[in-house]
Coordinates of C-alpha atoms in Angstrom, one line a residue:
X1 CA 0.0 0.0 0.0
X2 CA 2.8 2.4 0.9
X3 CA 4.5 1.8 -2.5
X4 CA 1.3 2.5 -4.3
X5 CA 0.8 5.8 -2.4
X6 CA 4.4 6.8 -3.2
X7 CA 3.7 6.0 -6.8
X8 CA 0.6 8.2 -6.8
X9 CA 2.5 11.0 -5.2
X10 CA 5.3 10.9 -7.7
X11 CA 2.9 10.8 -10.6
X12 CA 1.1 13.7 -9.1
X13 CA 4.2 15.8 -8.7
X14 CA 5.3 15.1 -12.3
X15 CA 1.9 16.1 -13.5
X16 CA 2.0 19.3 -11.4
X17 CA 5.4 20.3 -12.7
X18 CA 4.3 19.7 -16.4
X19 CA 1.1 21.7 -15.8
X20 CA 3.0 24.6 -14.2
X21 CA 5.5 24.9 -17.1
X22 CA 5.0 28.4 -18.5
X23 CA 4.3 28.6 -22.2
X24 CA 5.7 31.3 -24.4
X25 CA 5.0 32.1 -28.1
X26 CA 7.8 32.5 -30.6
X27 CA 6.9 34.4 -33.7
X28 CA 8.7 32.8 -36.7
X29 CA 8.8 33.4 -40.4
X30 CA 6.2 31.7 -42.6
X31 CA 8.7 30.7 -45.3
X32 CA 11.1 28.0 -46.2
X33 CA 14.6 29.1 -45.3
X34 CA 16.5 25.8 -45.2
X35 CA 18.6 24.7 -43.5
X36 CA 17.9 27.4 -40.9
X37 CA 14.2 26.8 -40.5
X38 CA 11.1 25.7 -42.5
X39 CA 7.6 24.3 -42.0
X40 CA 7.1 20.7 -42.9
X41 CA 4.1 19.2 -44.8
X42 CA 2.1 19.3 -41.5
X43 CA 2.9 22.9 -40.8
X44 CA 5.4 22.0 -38.0
X45 CA 8.4 24.4 -37.5
X46 CA 11.6 22.5 -38.2
X47 CA 15.3 23.0 -38.7
X48 CA 18.4 24.3 -36.8
X49 CA 16.5 27.2 -35.1
X50 CA 13.8 24.8 -33.8
X51 CA 16.4 22.4 -32.3
X52 CA 18.3 25.2 -30.5
X53 CA 15.1 26.8 -29.1
X54 CA 13.7 23.4 -28.0
X55 CA 16.9 22.6 -26.3
X56 CA 16.7 25.9 -24.4
X57 CA 13.1 25.3 -23.4
X58 CA 14.0 21.9 -21.9
X59 CA 16.9 23.4 -20.0
X60 CA 14.8 26.3 -18.8
X61 CA 11.8 24.2 -17.8
X62 CA 9.4 26.1 -20.1
X63 CA 7.4 25.4 -23.2
X64 CA 7.7 27.2 -26.5
X65 CA 5.0 27.4 -29.1
X66 CA 5.9 28.5 -32.6
X67 CA 3.6 30.8 -34.5
X68 CA 4.4 31.2 -38.2
X69 CA 3.3 34.3 -39.9
X70 CA 4.2 36.5 -42.9
X71 CA 7.5 38.4 -42.3
X72 CA 5.8 41.7 -42.7
X73 CA 3.6 41.0 -39.6
X74 CA 6.2 39.7 -37.2
X75 CA 7.6 43.0 -35.8
X76 CA 4.1 44.3 -35.3
X77 CA 3.1 41.2 -33.3
X78 CA 6.3 41.5 -31.2
X79 CA 5.5 45.2 -30.4
X80 CA 1.8 44.7 -29.6
X81 CA 2.4 41.6 -27.4
X82 CA 1.0 39.1 -29.8
X83 CA 4.2 37.0 -29.4
X84 CA 6.7 36.8 -26.6
X85 CA 9.7 36.4 -28.9
X86 CA 10.7 36.9 -32.5
X87 CA 13.1 34.8 -34.5
X88 CA 15.1 35.7 -36.4
X89 CA 15.7 39.3 -35.6
X90 CA 18.5 41.8 -35.6
X91 CA 19.0 45.3 -34.1
X92 CA 20.0 46.4 -37.6
X93 CA 16.6 45.5 -39.2
X94 CA 13.7 47.9 -39.3
X95 CA 15.2 50.5 -37.1
X96 CA 12.7 53.2 -38.1
X97 CA 9.8 51.1 -36.8
X98 CA 11.6 49.7 -33.7
X99 CA 13.3 52.8 -32.3
X100 CA 12.3 53.5 -28.7
X101 CA 10.1 50.4 -28.5
X102 CA 12.1 48.6 -25.8
X103 CA 13.1 45.6 -27.9
X104 CA 16.0 43.6 -26.4
X105 CA 18.1 41.1 -28.3
X106 CA 20.0 38.0 -27.4
X107 CA 23.6 37.3 -28.3
X108 CA 24.1 36.2 -31.8
X109 CA 22.8 32.7 -32.4
X110 CA 24.2 32.2 -36.0
X111 CA 26.1 34.3 -38.5
X112 CA 25.2 34.8 -42.2
X113 CA 26.3 36.3 -45.4
X114 CA 23.9 38.0 -47.9
X115 CA 25.3 38.4 -51.4
X116 CA 24.9 38.0 -55.1
X117 CA 24.9 34.6 -56.9
X118 CA 25.7 34.7 -60.6
X119 CA 26.2 32.2 -63.4
X120 CA 29.7 30.8 -63.4
X121 CA 30.5 32.6 -66.6
X122 CA 29.8 36.0 -64.9
X123 CA 31.9 35.3 -61.9
X124 CA 34.4 38.1 -61.2
X125 CA 33.2 40.4 -63.9
X126 CA 32.7 43.3 -61.6
X127 CA 29.7 45.3 -60.3
X128 CA 29.4 47.3 -63.5
X129 CA 28.1 44.2 -65.2
X130 CA 25.4 43.8 -62.6
X131 CA 22.7 45.9 -64.3
X132 CA 19.7 43.7 -63.4
X133 CA 19.6 42.3 -59.8
X134 CA 16.9 39.8 -58.9
X135 CA 15.5 40.2 -55.4
X136 CA 12.8 38.5 -53.3
X137 CA 10.1 40.9 -52.1
X138 CA 10.9 42.4 -48.7
X139 CA 14.7 42.1 -49.1
X140 CA 17.1 45.1 -49.3
X141 CA 20.4 44.5 -51.1
X142 CA 23.1 45.8 -48.8
X143 CA 25.8 47.8 -50.7
X144 CA 23.7 48.6 -53.8
X145 CA 21.7 51.6 -52.7
X146 CA 23.9 54.1 -54.5
X147 CA 23.9 52.2 -57.8
X148 CA 20.1 51.7 -57.5
X149 CA 19.5 55.4 -56.9
X150 CA 21.7 56.3 -59.8
X151 CA 19.8 53.9 -62.1
X152 CA 22.9 51.8 -62.7
X153 CA 21.3 48.7 -61.2
X154 CA 17.7 47.8 -61.8
X155 CA 15.8 45.6 -59.2
X156 CA 13.7 42.8 -60.6
X157 CA 11.5 41.6 -57.7
X158 CA 10.0 38.1 -57.3
X159 CA 7.7 36.4 -54.9
X160 CA 10.0 33.7 -53.6
X161 CA 13.5 32.2 -53.7
X162 CA 12.6 29.8 -56.5
X163 CA 11.3 32.5 -58.8
X164 CA 14.3 34.7 -58.1
X165 CA 16.9 32.1 -58.8
X166 CA 15.1 31.1 -62.0
X167 CA 15.4 34.7 -63.2
X168 CA 19.2 34.5 -62.9
X169 CA 19.5 31.0 -64.4
X170 CA 17.4 32.1 -67.4
X171 CA 19.6 35.2 -67.9
X172 CA 16.6 37.5 -67.2
X173 CA 18.8 39.0 -64.4
X174 CA 22.5 39.4 -64.1
X175 CA 22.5 38.1 -60.5
X176 CA 20.4 37.1 -57.5
X177 CA 20.8 38.6 -54.0
X178 CA 20.0 36.4 -51.1
X179 CA 21.4 34.5 -48.1
X180 CA 24.3 32.6 -49.6
X181 CA 24.0 29.5 -47.6
X182 CA 20.2 29.2 -48.1
X183 CA 20.4 29.9 -51.8
X184 CA 23.2 27.3 -52.3
X185 CA 21.3 24.8 -50.2
X186 CA 18.3 25.2 -52.4
X187 CA 20.3 24.8 -55.6
X188 CA 22.1 21.7 -54.3
X189 CA 19.4 19.9 -52.5
X190 CA 15.9 21.0 -53.6
X191 CA 16.4 22.4 -57.2
X192 CA 19.0 19.7 -57.9
X193 CA 21.1 22.2 -59.9
X194 CA 24.4 22.4 -58.0
X195 CA 26.7 25.0 -59.3
X196 CA 24.1 26.6 -61.6
X197 CA 24.7 29.9 -59.7
X198 CA 27.7 30.7 -57.5
X199 CA 28.5 33.3 -54.9
X200 CA 30.6 36.2 -56.2
X201 CA 32.7 37.4 -53.3
X202 CA 34.0 40.3 -55.3
X203 CA 30.6 41.9 -55.5
X204 CA 29.2 43.9 -52.5
X205 CA 27.8 41.7 -49.8
X206 CA 26.9 42.0 -46.1
X207 CA 27.5 40.0 -43.0
X208 CA 25.3 39.8 -40.0
X209 CA 23.8 37.6 -37.3
X210 CA 20.4 36.2 -36.3
X211 CA 19.2 37.0 -32.8
X212 CA 16.2 36.1 -30.6
X213 CA 14.3 39.3 -29.6
X214 CA 11.7 40.2 -27.1
X215 CA 9.9 43.1 -25.5
X216 CA 8.0 41.3 -22.8
X217 CA 10.6 38.8 -21.6
X218 CA 14.0 40.5 -21.1
X219 CA 14.9 38.3 -18.1
X220 CA 14.2 35.1 -20.0
X221 CA 16.3 36.5 -22.9
X222 CA 19.2 36.8 -20.4
X223 CA 18.7 33.1 -19.5
X224 CA 18.9 32.3 -23.2
X225 CA 22.2 34.1 -23.4
X226 CA 23.5 32.1 -20.5
X227 CA 22.3 29.0 -22.3
X228 CA 24.1 29.9 -25.5
X229 CA 27.4 30.2 -23.5
X230 CA 26.9 27.1 -21.4
X231 CA 26.0 24.9 -24.4
X232 CA 28.3 26.4 -27.0
X233 CA 29.6 22.9 -27.9
X234 CA 26.2 21.4 -28.5
X235 CA 25.1 24.4 -30.6
X236 CA 28.3 24.2 -32.7
X237 CA 27.5 20.6 -33.4
X238 CA 24.0 21.5 -34.5
X239 CA 25.5 24.2 -36.8
X240 CA 27.8 21.6 -38.3
X241 CA 25.0 19.1 -38.8
X242 CA 22.7 21.5 -40.5
X243 CA 25.4 23.4 -42.3
X244 CA 24.0 26.8 -41.4
X245 CA 27.4 28.4 -41.4
X246 CA 28.9 26.2 -44.0
X247 CA 32.2 27.7 -45.2
X248 CA 31.0 31.1 -44.0
X249 CA 34.5 32.4 -43.3
X250 CA 36.4 30.7 -46.0
X251 CA 37.1 31.0 -49.7
X252 CA 34.7 28.1 -50.3
X253 CA 31.5 30.0 -49.4
X254 CA 28.7 29.1 -51.8
X255 CA 30.5 26.2 -53.5
X256 CA 29.1 22.7 -53.8
X257 CA 30.4 20.5 -51.1
X258 CA 32.0 18.0 -53.5
X259 CA 34.1 20.8 -55.0
X260 CA 35.1 22.1 -51.5
X261 CA 36.3 18.6 -50.6
X262 CA 38.2 18.3 -53.9
X263 CA 39.9 21.7 -53.5
X264 CA 40.9 20.9 -49.9
X265 CA 42.4 17.6 -51.0
X266 CA 44.4 19.3 -53.7
X267 CA 45.7 21.8 -51.2
X268 CA 46.8 19.0 -48.8
X269 CA 48.7 17.3 -51.7
X270 CA 50.6 20.4 -52.6
X271 CA 51.6 21.3 -49.0
X272 CA 55.4 21.4 -48.6

């Protein structure tokens, strides 16, 4: 009888702890941005970002619910309390809307490079040859504002990544501006056209980081920063597995992996 009572008490405590777990809503982008994040066929949020945030939730003893919405709505929901957190975010995005609104940001979770992908025959031809630049709606091409204002580069907008890359591959644009890792992943793994477009490091490009942001939960954001530091090894392993920073700080950025492996082997052979 005593063992049965103890079992009931243990089950009751477990149920109470689960029931008391606080739930927070993370506003996420309603788009496929592989390998960083995407929604699967059932609408479930997946990817590197989900794994990191779920790991934090387990460590913190909380529950996170992911609410996908159009990118244009995310900041508004963050500011009006519709969501507790926004991911991804950056203090450099939308400063005119965010100024004075009390948004706080976590440490950088993952780094990225946005730049122009071109057909291999156009590689290294210079910015003067970039007269038609394909762009997904909502994106701003860093480093090209002066040329755009002067009429030297015309923007050709499209609804999504697939349409934008197709413009460049069909020579309807001289290049396509996007997150280099995401665009390369799409060409290699989804479009099955590896090497059809390649990153041109000689053209203007920008570097940045994705952060978790909040207005309502600054203290929990501090705990997230502590989590990032304490679990740096586990997060680095997730980055490696998903390839979210693949060759980000090397000369191989934007190349197909087989070519990277080949070039690395060649370098090893020719070492003195």
